Amino acid sequence: MPKEYFKNLQDLLNIEREEDLQSYLKLTENTSAADRRALGLTWYPIAIRNTEIGRGDYLTVELERTTHQEFSHQFRFGSSAVLFSNHDAKIDRIEGVITHLSGNKLKINFRIDEMPDWARDGKLGIDLLFDNNSYDEMQSALKQATNLADHDTENKLIKILTKGDKPSFQNEEKFILPNNLNASQQLAVNKIISADHLAIVHGPPGTGKTTTLVQAIKSLVKHNNQKILVVAPSNTAVDLLTEKLSKEGLNVIRVGNPARVSEHLMASTLDHKMADHVEMKNIKALKKQANEYKNMAHKYKRSFGKAERDQRKALFNEAHKIGKEVEQIEQYIMDNLFTNSQIITATLVGANHYTVKNLTYNTIIIDEAGQALEPACWIPILKAQKVILAGDHFQLSPTIKSNEAARNGLSKTLLEKSVLLHPEAVVLLNEQYRMNEKIMKYSSKVFYENQLNAHQSVAHHLLFPEDEALTFIDTAGCSFDEKLDGTSTTNPEEASFLIQHLVNLVETLEEKKPNGSFPTFAVISPYKQQVQILKGLVKENEVLAPYTDQISVNTIDSFQGQERDVVYISLTRSNAEGSIGFLSDIRRMNVAMTRARKKLVVIGDSSTLSKSSFYANFIQYAEDLGGYHSAWAFMDF
């Protein structure tokens, strides 16, 4: 029953939240600002660049990190954070919410009238707080869904997604716009348009899922004049769709703060559209007036009597009144913009941002649904009559901290459940435009029932005519033994071997294409510390130095959705026990192996890997193609 269904999800989410909180506390308790900075949880030191009146008349403060700008960080739009002084970080601290993030600057909203005195002396920093907001939004959506399941016997969408009621489809095809889609993409657009409540687009790597969604959205907007919400778990995925939709001339509003900065994206943001609104002049004048009142109030800062105190209070009250007026005008502008927009884009949690909290939609589209935590999906789903799930449940699943929650079902996505429950709602996109067919075929066999075809434009493309598209280099017997580095596995000898092989290939390409455009490379491994070793080796290699812009080195997870001409994979594991750790997550390997356009080179120890049928069969596949080589054949590098 739907009620039990949601109750179970709430319980699993509570377990996950607790695990997440404990690992956050473990990371942050009793650690120095420098340690937290290295973990990406702190900017320190920072400088205050500007303060202004923000929403609800509270202070919005612009901060900039002044050193360590190369450090990656986990700050995000909507995150809670705390400003602190190193003078006394336990007492001198104020909490706020990040309202904007760009490069090394962020804006944070504080619920105070004026900055505290301590903000003027000592070094300042900003700490990321535990992300309660996302969990609160997910729990709130699940509670709402439980109530609906209890009282609303007519909620067809909930019944379809939780009880297995059958989705229905219209038989008309009059909506389809002329386009250049292939047969399976066209079928997917038909399915989306004709669905009454649910359609699923299963998009394996390189099959043009985004292109298909954009065409479907265009058709829905043009013929139904529908209001559509497009969401995804990550800012990057939301940005990509926002950009493509706005390039098609659709009226899109991006709610939240884009991760990438581009002209099309910026023009689509709510902030940008508000700034262009005729009422903005009025708001600026009012904000200026409120600031003047506040500045006057600040003059009564030191040693003053009752009359001054009353005067100060009166001035703050005036500023507050103006703040309320500003808020009303801003709300009017937003209502006006949202009424006239065709499409709103946001992250899953961003779908409940205060600016759009009360909006409802005809259709919502959840992209990258294979990476979306189910409780987060219910935030947008409850706002719509019809949901389109798009993604690939054979690629990376959502990150879950609690093994218990994952084991008991939180790791299973709504996409995965719905594909099994409603095969009649699924269209598989089966033509791929990325990989040479030899790179594609193993993945197609294992994950997609041999249903993928390589488009003729890519089926046989290579770096140069006599090159091989797929290579497995076997390090068995080379004594390239894995080592444990902290909690991560490394294999320094395998890393050195890989770099030498890459150098060889680069030198061959320099001979073959002395003036041609140079291909792009990805060097990837599932293990973080192995990636660090590989990064160091690429950096210090003289042959590779001129090509550092074309060579990306990172974990597999960071390459989902990306592609390169050449991909090297360091499998890293090599031990007598045949233990392969999380190499056994074959979906992760599906992502790794399908990033390559023209050449895939996998390096690993067959005696360790062969205990797993996935790797044993892959090695056999490489051998059948003539792409199997022992590392000994290259030892005279």
XYZ file of C-alpha atoms in Angstrom:
637
model
C 0.000 0.000 0.000
C 1.205 3.536 -0.766
C 1.086 4.566 2.911
C 3.481 1.759 3.964
C 5.589 2.460 0.871
C 6.260 6.054 1.975
C 6.667 5.124 5.638
C 9.426 2.691 4.626
C 11.162 5.407 2.562
C 10.982 7.808 5.526
C 12.596 5.227 7.815
C 15.398 4.561 5.312
C 15.984 8.276 4.849
C 16.280 8.753 8.629
C 18.938 6.031 8.766
C 20.811 7.719 5.894
C 20.565 11.172 7.499
C 21.960 9.875 10.795
C 24.887 8.137 9.041
C 25.575 11.259 6.969
C 25.495 13.452 10.092
C 27.856 11.165 11.998
C 30.399 11.106 9.157
C 30.138 14.927 8.908
C 30.755 15.284 12.662
C 33.670 12.861 12.497
C 35.187 14.977 9.726
C 34.663 18.330 11.409
C 34.892 17.839 15.169
C 38.236 18.826 16.633
C 39.743 19.604 13.228
C 41.600 22.799 12.421
C 40.403 25.312 9.831
C 43.319 24.197 7.621
C 42.177 20.532 7.789
C 38.574 21.461 7.032
C 39.774 23.647 4.166
C 41.612 20.660 2.653
C 38.367 18.637 2.917
C 36.487 21.360 1.006
C 34.315 22.274 4.014
C 35.878 25.652 4.839
C 36.995 28.841 3.136
C 39.691 30.445 5.256
C 40.795 33.203 5.278
C 38.081 35.278 3.606
C 37.381 38.957 3.064
C 34.007 40.705 3.217
C 33.532 42.485 -0.118
C 30.052 43.931 0.215
C 26.918 43.971 2.377
C 23.425 44.801 1.162
C 19.819 44.336 2.167
C 18.661 40.938 0.985
C 15.368 39.099 1.017
C 13.145 39.781 4.003
C 15.269 42.802 4.866
C 18.080 40.635 6.218
C 21.721 41.262 5.453
C 23.253 39.666 2.380
C 27.029 39.619 2.651
C 29.403 38.970 -0.236
C 32.551 37.057 0.748
C 35.662 36.092 -1.158
C 38.269 33.486 -0.334
C 41.606 35.207 -0.598
C 43.992 32.228 -0.567
C 43.946 28.478 -1.424
C 41.684 29.229 -4.362
C 42.825 26.085 -6.157
C 41.243 23.859 -3.464
C 38.004 22.186 -4.543
C 35.113 22.713 -2.144
C 31.614 21.456 -1.365
C 29.829 24.807 -0.968
C 26.556 24.957 -2.945
C 23.681 27.342 -3.544
C 21.142 26.818 -0.725
C 23.684 25.303 1.707
C 23.745 26.416 5.336
C 27.049 27.894 6.429
C 28.527 29.732 9.390
C 30.754 32.815 9.374
C 33.362 32.658 12.159
C 36.301 34.622 13.506
C 39.499 32.796 14.407
C 39.598 35.043 17.468
C 37.009 32.817 19.181
C 35.379 30.489 16.642
C 33.070 28.917 19.267
C 31.442 32.250 20.246
C 32.124 34.614 17.318
C 29.914 32.922 14.739
C 26.693 33.580 12.806
C 24.732 31.142 10.655
C 23.263 31.904 7.254
C 22.234 30.434 3.902
C 24.253 30.692 0.685
C 22.208 32.561 -1.935
C 24.791 32.807 -4.700
C 28.090 31.175 -5.622
C 30.469 32.108 -8.396
C 34.150 31.195 -8.597
C 35.784 32.264 -5.332
C 32.954 34.523 -4.216
C 29.695 33.715 -2.514
C 26.754 35.624 -1.078
C 25.260 34.552 2.215
C 22.031 35.727 3.822
C 22.141 36.400 7.585
C 19.050 37.024 9.746
C 20.570 40.074 11.435
C 20.272 43.836 11.126
C 23.997 44.591 11.220
C 27.301 42.773 11.196
C 28.707 42.018 14.679
C 31.743 43.945 15.910
C 33.984 40.876 15.774
C 33.605 40.765 11.982
C 35.911 43.797 11.824
C 38.897 42.239 13.553
C 40.699 38.912 13.414
C 40.762 36.521 10.497
C 37.367 35.398 9.197
C 36.377 32.082 7.679
C 33.233 30.297 6.555
C 32.330 26.700 7.435
C 29.852 24.523 5.603
C 27.212 23.187 7.992
C 25.539 19.796 7.762
C 22.959 19.813 4.963
C 19.757 19.551 7.009
C 17.790 21.470 4.394
C 17.879 18.712 1.722
C 16.847 16.063 4.239
C 14.043 18.287 5.585
C 12.709 18.869 2.062
C 12.782 15.136 1.264
C 11.079 14.162 4.539
C 8.455 16.857 4.060
C 7.672 15.540 0.535
C 7.357 11.963 1.829
C 4.980 13.110 4.601
C 2.894 14.990 2.049
C 2.838 11.901 -0.198
C 1.687 9.762 2.767
C -1.194 12.186 3.404
C -2.166 12.165 -0.262
C -2.046 8.376 -0.345
C -4.306 8.405 2.720
C -6.916 10.900 1.574
C -6.678 11.335 -2.159
C -8.019 8.143 -3.674
C -7.879 9.796 -7.097
C -4.124 10.429 -7.161
C -3.379 8.245 -10.159
C 0.335 9.091 -10.322
C 1.017 7.857 -6.775
C -0.894 4.624 -7.488
C 1.076 4.023 -10.699
C 4.461 4.636 -9.082
C 3.860 2.816 -5.795
C 1.133 0.202 -6.361
C 1.809 -0.759 -9.937
C -1.472 0.582 -11.408
C -1.092 0.586 -15.183
C -0.212 3.872 -16.933
C -2.402 4.849 -19.892
C -1.536 6.447 -23.252
C -3.460 8.463 -25.846
C -3.463 7.128 -29.406
C -2.895 10.428 -31.141
C 0.330 11.553 -32.775
C -0.674 14.996 -33.912
C 1.731 16.837 -31.621
C 5.061 15.846 -33.129
C 7.183 18.677 -34.487
C 9.428 18.105 -37.515
C 12.893 17.108 -36.281
C 15.998 15.099 -37.141
C 15.567 12.360 -34.579
C 16.273 8.681 -35.253
C 13.520 6.042 -34.985
C 13.976 5.203 -31.282
C 14.275 8.888 -30.312
C 11.091 9.646 -32.257
C 9.378 6.760 -30.484
C 10.439 8.219 -27.125
C 9.002 11.642 -28.038
C 5.723 9.946 -29.064
C 5.637 8.070 -25.755
C 6.246 11.258 -23.736
C 3.503 13.159 -25.552
C 0.907 10.408 -25.539
C 1.436 9.409 -21.876
C -1.301 10.409 -19.448
C 0.827 9.964 -16.332
C 4.158 8.233 -16.903
C 6.770 7.718 -19.632
C 10.347 6.474 -19.273
C 13.258 7.239 -21.592
C 16.083 4.744 -21.103
C 19.180 6.412 -22.548
C 22.391 4.324 -22.636
C 25.705 6.158 -23.152
C 25.930 8.299 -26.290
C 22.338 7.730 -27.460
C 21.227 11.385 -27.472
C 18.943 11.408 -24.439
C 19.237 15.174 -23.931
C 18.469 15.879 -27.608
C 15.380 13.662 -27.346
C 14.131 15.405 -24.193
C 14.593 18.852 -25.727
C 12.488 17.877 -28.777
C 9.793 16.333 -26.559
C 9.638 19.487 -24.409
C 9.357 21.652 -27.531
C 6.411 19.561 -28.734
C 4.652 19.674 -25.355
C 5.054 23.445 -25.121
C 3.973 24.148 -28.683
C 0.840 22.039 -28.831
C -0.397 21.891 -25.270
C 0.847 25.227 -24.041
C 1.924 23.267 -20.990
C 3.855 24.505 -17.995
C 6.803 22.162 -17.548
C 9.279 21.622 -14.735
C 12.630 20.087 -15.699
C 14.743 18.755 -12.828
C 17.871 16.678 -12.262
C 19.916 15.645 -9.212
C 22.969 17.756 -10.131
C 23.435 21.398 -11.060
C 25.560 20.341 -14.042
C 22.727 18.282 -15.575
C 20.216 21.098 -14.947
C 22.583 23.612 -16.555
C 23.028 21.474 -19.681
C 19.262 21.191 -20.264
C 18.647 24.868 -19.455
C 21.228 25.896 -22.016
C 19.880 23.611 -24.753
C 16.259 24.659 -24.146
C 17.064 28.362 -24.210
C 19.064 27.903 -27.442
C 15.849 26.486 -28.953
C 14.185 29.826 -28.223
C 12.020 28.559 -25.346
C 11.214 30.792 -22.370
C 13.145 29.071 -19.568
C 13.760 30.204 -16.005
C 16.634 28.546 -14.145
C 15.871 28.572 -10.412
C 18.953 28.377 -8.223
C 22.558 29.068 -8.950
C 24.149 27.528 -12.075
C 27.390 25.628 -11.572
C 28.671 26.659 -14.988
C 28.762 30.184 -16.340
C 27.657 30.809 -19.901
C 25.742 33.544 -21.664
C 22.653 31.410 -22.364
C 22.564 30.149 -18.806
C 22.992 33.531 -17.171
C 20.230 35.037 -19.305
C 17.904 32.242 -18.133
C 18.455 32.695 -14.393
C 15.742 34.157 -12.212
C 18.156 36.832 -10.906
C 18.957 37.990 -14.432
C 15.324 38.096 -15.532
C 14.365 40.009 -12.383
C 17.175 42.497 -12.942
C 15.698 43.275 -16.385
C 12.185 43.867 -15.012
C 10.762 47.409 -15.148
C 9.933 47.357 -11.414
C 13.597 46.890 -10.476
C 14.281 50.645 -10.481
C 11.669 51.046 -7.769
C 13.281 48.260 -5.713
C 16.741 49.810 -6.009
C 15.442 53.171 -4.779
C 13.696 51.532 -1.809
C 16.785 49.490 -0.897
C 18.892 52.645 -1.002
C 16.450 54.355 1.337
C 16.456 51.400 3.746
C 20.269 51.383 3.755
C 20.287 55.084 4.634
C 17.994 54.427 7.604
C 20.259 51.599 8.745
C 23.380 53.742 8.374
C 21.731 56.456 10.478
C 20.825 53.841 13.104
C 24.446 52.677 13.227
C 25.515 56.150 14.383
C 23.839 55.370 17.709
C 26.294 52.583 18.322
C 28.187 53.567 21.448
C 27.049 54.839 24.896
C 23.652 56.322 24.352
C 20.553 56.902 26.464
C 16.856 56.103 26.077
C 16.149 58.814 23.472
C 18.950 57.542 21.235
C 17.876 53.971 21.753
C 14.306 54.841 20.734
C 15.571 56.762 17.714
C 17.765 53.812 16.678
C 14.801 51.411 17.065
C 12.552 53.712 15.007
C 15.122 53.856 12.202
C 15.488 50.045 12.128
C 11.670 49.743 12.086
C 11.491 52.059 9.068
C 14.164 49.989 7.314
C 12.173 46.807 8.119
C 8.974 48.326 6.713
C 10.752 49.147 3.476
C 12.185 45.619 3.440
C 8.652 44.185 3.573
C 7.618 46.447 0.681
C 10.641 45.324 -1.346
C 9.712 41.688 -0.681
C 6.156 42.261 -1.949
C 7.376 43.899 -5.156
C 9.914 41.109 -5.699
C 7.140 38.539 -5.229
C 5.013 40.409 -7.784
C 7.905 40.374 -10.299
C 8.529 36.655 -9.733
C 4.844 35.773 -10.098
C 4.778 37.757 -13.312
C 7.887 36.013 -14.701
C 6.736 32.513 -13.744
C 3.271 33.077 -15.223
C 4.818 33.970 -18.574
C 7.495 31.270 -18.603
C 7.029 27.943 -20.385
C 9.686 25.945 -18.570
C 11.242 26.095 -15.121
C 14.497 24.233 -14.426
C 15.952 23.367 -11.014
C 17.633 20.615 -9.039
C 15.314 18.108 -7.322
C 15.551 19.909 -3.972
C 15.564 23.296 -5.760
C 12.056 22.493 -7.050
C 10.891 23.537 -3.583
C 12.900 26.773 -3.442
C 10.835 29.576 -1.869
C 10.486 31.289 -5.269
C 8.638 28.300 -6.822
C 7.410 26.397 -3.770
C 3.697 26.788 -4.552
C 3.763 26.286 -8.329
C 2.174 23.252 -9.987
C 2.859 21.827 -13.454
C 1.247 19.731 -16.169
C 4.428 17.716 -16.694
C 7.696 17.260 -14.863
C 10.787 15.728 -16.408
C 13.413 14.134 -14.157
C 16.673 13.798 -16.062
C 19.569 11.617 -14.804
C 16.898 9.748 -12.829
C 19.307 6.818 -12.448
C 21.393 8.997 -10.114
C 18.476 10.462 -8.172
C 17.635 9.407 -4.625
C 13.967 8.395 -4.652
C 12.857 10.613 -1.702
C 14.269 13.629 -3.590
C 12.205 12.704 -6.677
C 8.976 13.029 -4.714
C 9.644 16.757 -4.121
C 8.824 17.627 -7.775
C 6.505 14.657 -8.489
C 3.878 15.929 -6.034
C 3.603 19.133 -8.086
C 2.520 17.442 -11.330
C -0.058 15.317 -13.115
C 2.490 13.558 -15.309
C 6.119 12.534 -14.821
C 8.800 11.633 -17.368
C 11.788 9.695 -16.016
C 14.919 9.825 -18.165
C 18.244 8.172 -17.453
C 20.093 4.869 -17.367
C 19.879 2.543 -14.361
C 22.942 0.668 -15.654
C 25.202 3.660 -14.986
C 26.147 5.229 -11.634
C 23.506 5.042 -8.942
C 23.089 7.705 -6.212
C 25.752 7.954 -3.519
C 24.467 6.507 -0.249
C 26.435 6.800 2.992
C 24.595 4.175 5.034
C 25.161 0.538 4.058
C 22.057 -0.420 6.035
C 19.822 2.042 4.164
C 21.320 0.962 0.823
C 20.850 -2.726 1.616
C 17.220 -2.192 2.600
C 16.285 -0.466 -0.634
C 17.359 3.198 -0.615
C 19.929 2.461 -3.334
C 17.159 1.332 -5.690
C 16.007 4.346 -7.689
C 12.504 5.205 -8.796
C 13.745 4.787 -12.382
C 14.905 1.229 -11.711
C 11.639 0.290 -9.959
C 9.489 1.882 -12.675
C 11.340 0.179 -15.549
C 10.609 -3.210 -13.953
C 7.041 -2.321 -12.988
C 5.995 -0.585 -16.227
C 7.870 -1.958 -19.266
C 5.030 -0.586 -21.444
C 6.067 2.960 -20.480
C 9.743 2.467 -21.454
C 11.480 3.398 -24.690
C 15.126 2.349 -25.058
C 17.210 4.722 -27.196
C 19.227 2.208 -29.203
C 21.418 4.171 -31.615
C 24.607 5.601 -30.175
C 26.698 8.429 -31.638
C 29.845 8.242 -29.515
C 31.806 5.009 -29.712
C 33.507 2.792 -32.210
C 31.295 -0.328 -32.276
C 34.065 -2.500 -30.807
C 34.122 -0.298 -27.703
C 30.305 -0.352 -27.524
C 29.593 -4.039 -28.057
C 30.686 -5.483 -24.714
C 28.578 -2.971 -22.806
C 25.655 -3.548 -25.197
C 25.821 -7.304 -24.579
C 26.121 -7.177 -20.769
C 23.726 -4.333 -20.003
C 21.438 -3.702 -22.988
C 20.630 -7.175 -24.370
C 22.710 -6.496 -27.510
C 20.211 -3.861 -28.582
C 22.618 -0.959 -29.214
C 23.792 -0.033 -32.704
C 26.636 2.306 -33.511
C 25.643 5.055 -35.949
C 27.607 4.825 -39.204
C 29.354 8.136 -38.477
C 31.126 6.590 -35.442
C 30.969 2.796 -35.924
C 34.474 2.467 -37.375
C 36.238 5.655 -36.364
C 39.820 5.289 -35.085
C 42.735 7.540 -34.149
C 44.525 6.400 -37.328
C 43.697 3.675 -39.890
C 45.727 0.750 -38.504
C 45.022 1.463 -34.792
C 42.975 -0.888 -32.578
C 39.863 0.500 -30.891
C 39.929 -1.736 -27.808
C 42.990 -2.949 -25.931
C 43.320 -4.936 -22.716
C 46.853 -5.012 -21.305
C 47.376 -7.834 -18.836
C 49.813 -7.141 -15.993
C 49.570 -10.675 -14.529
C 53.008 -11.955 -13.514
C 54.611 -8.484 -13.616
C 54.632 -8.098 -9.807
C 52.664 -4.861 -10.056
C 51.212 -5.375 -6.583
C 48.483 -3.173 -5.119
C 49.164 -1.240 -1.913
C 46.804 0.198 0.675
C 47.204 3.960 0.955
C 45.017 5.099 3.846
C 41.564 3.835 2.894
C 42.294 3.817 -0.844
C 44.093 1.217 -2.977
C 47.039 2.196 -5.183
C 49.306 0.455 -7.666
C 52.296 2.711 -8.414
C 53.939 0.303 -10.909
C 50.716 -0.038 -12.897
C 50.397 3.783 -12.904
C 53.953 4.186 -14.241
C 53.310 1.530 -16.895
C 50.098 3.265 -17.998
C 51.845 6.634 -18.352
C 54.646 5.056 -20.378
C 52.090 3.449 -22.699
C 50.306 6.807 -23.038
C 53.631 8.543 -23.840
C 54.243 5.950 -26.560
C 50.821 6.603 -28.063
C 51.344 10.375 -27.958
C 54.695 9.998 -29.748
C 53.061 7.767 -32.383
C 50.327 10.382 -32.893
C 52.935 13.139 -33.252
C 54.494 11.143 -36.097
C 51.171 10.284 -37.736
C 49.532 13.703 -37.389
C 52.312 16.252 -37.069
C 49.949 19.179 -37.734
C 46.534 17.601 -37.171
C 44.277 18.424 -34.241
C 45.342 16.407 -31.242
C 42.796 14.002 -29.634
C 41.434 14.344 -26.097
C 42.396 11.840 -23.392
C 40.922 10.660 -20.104
C 42.998 8.691 -17.616
C 40.678 7.195 -15.020
C 40.660 4.818 -12.081
C 38.026 3.887 -9.512
C 40.516 4.662 -6.700
C 41.145 8.243 -5.540
C 44.750 7.713 -4.445
C 45.625 5.971 -7.718
C 44.230 9.040 -9.493
C 46.531 11.259 -7.382
C 49.566 9.176 -8.427
C 48.510 9.316 -12.104
C 47.973 13.098 -11.917
C 51.496 13.542 -10.524
C 53.032 11.378 -13.255
C 51.211 13.222 -16.057
C 52.277 16.576 -14.607
C 55.960 15.747 -14.464
C 56.242 13.995 -17.849
C 58.055 16.062 -20.480
C 56.398 14.389 -23.487
C 52.899 14.957 -22.058
C 53.584 18.525 -20.832
C 52.441 20.246 -24.076
C 49.133 18.331 -23.965
C 48.005 18.859 -20.372
C 44.880 20.691 -21.594
C 43.861 17.612 -23.586
C 44.541 15.058 -20.818
C 42.020 14.797 -17.955
C 42.901 12.575 -15.005
C 40.153 11.767 -12.503
C 37.922 9.159 -10.862
C 35.301 7.333 -12.937
C 32.459 9.072 -11.117
C 33.567 12.510 -12.238
C 33.361 11.436 -15.918
C 29.706 10.351 -15.979
C 28.068 12.167 -18.899
C 31.421 13.055 -20.495
C 33.384 11.590 -23.388
C 36.961 11.663 -24.740
C 38.669 10.368 -27.901
C 40.930 8.068 -25.880
C 40.279 6.565 -22.443
C 42.823 4.745 -20.280
C 41.490 2.808 -17.282
C 43.809 1.740 -14.461
C 41.951 -1.084 -12.682
C 44.600 -0.981 -9.904
C 43.710 -4.242 -8.082
C 46.371 -6.957 -8.064
C 46.501 -9.505 -5.254
C 46.790 -13.244 -4.700
C 43.282 -13.533 -3.181
C 41.458 -12.303 -6.295
C 39.837 -9.578 -4.181
C 38.490 -6.766 -6.387
C 36.687 -4.518 -3.870
C 34.380 -2.056 -5.507
C 35.536 -3.006 -9.000
C 32.654 -5.449 -8.481
C 30.288 -2.493 -9.046
C 29.960 -3.237 -12.750
C 27.718 -0.208 -13.381
C 30.702 1.979 -12.514
C 32.756 0.039 -15.061
C 29.999 0.480 -17.629
C 30.432 4.242 -17.207
C 34.230 3.965 -17.444
C 34.282 1.820 -20.576
C 31.721 3.914 -22.472
C 33.490 7.291 -22.200
C 35.816 6.490 -25.141
C 35.063 7.524 -28.723
C 37.950 6.018 -30.709
C 40.197 4.073 -28.359
C 39.781 2.302 -25.015
C 42.830 0.954 -23.161
C 42.139 -1.093 -20.019
C 45.085 -2.104 -17.841
C 44.708 -4.770 -15.156
C 45.813 -8.072 -13.670
C 43.853 -10.944 -15.249
C 44.688 -13.387 -12.443
C 43.024 -11.057 -9.897
C 40.189 -9.918 -12.165
C 39.185 -13.284 -13.622
C 37.411 -14.346 -10.418
C 34.650 -12.000 -11.631
C 32.733 -13.194 -14.689
C 32.280 -9.570 -15.867
C 36.068 -9.059 -16.188
C 36.812 -12.633 -17.335
C 34.309 -12.191 -20.183
C 35.672 -8.739 -21.016
C 39.220 -10.112 -21.273
C 37.914 -12.898 -23.530
C 36.070 -10.280 -25.628
C 39.316 -8.293 -26.039
C 41.152 -11.491 -27.018
C 38.519 -12.365 -29.657
C 39.026 -8.908 -31.189
C 42.825 -9.318 -31.208
C 43.085 -6.576 -28.571
C 44.566 -8.676 -25.735
C 48.258 -8.048 -24.940
C 50.516 -9.034 -22.076
C 52.274 -6.138 -20.382
C 55.531 -8.040 -21.021
C 55.195 -7.172 -24.727
C 55.703 -3.500 -23.807
C 58.476 -3.886 -21.274
C 61.110 -2.576 -23.674
C 59.463 0.879 -23.704
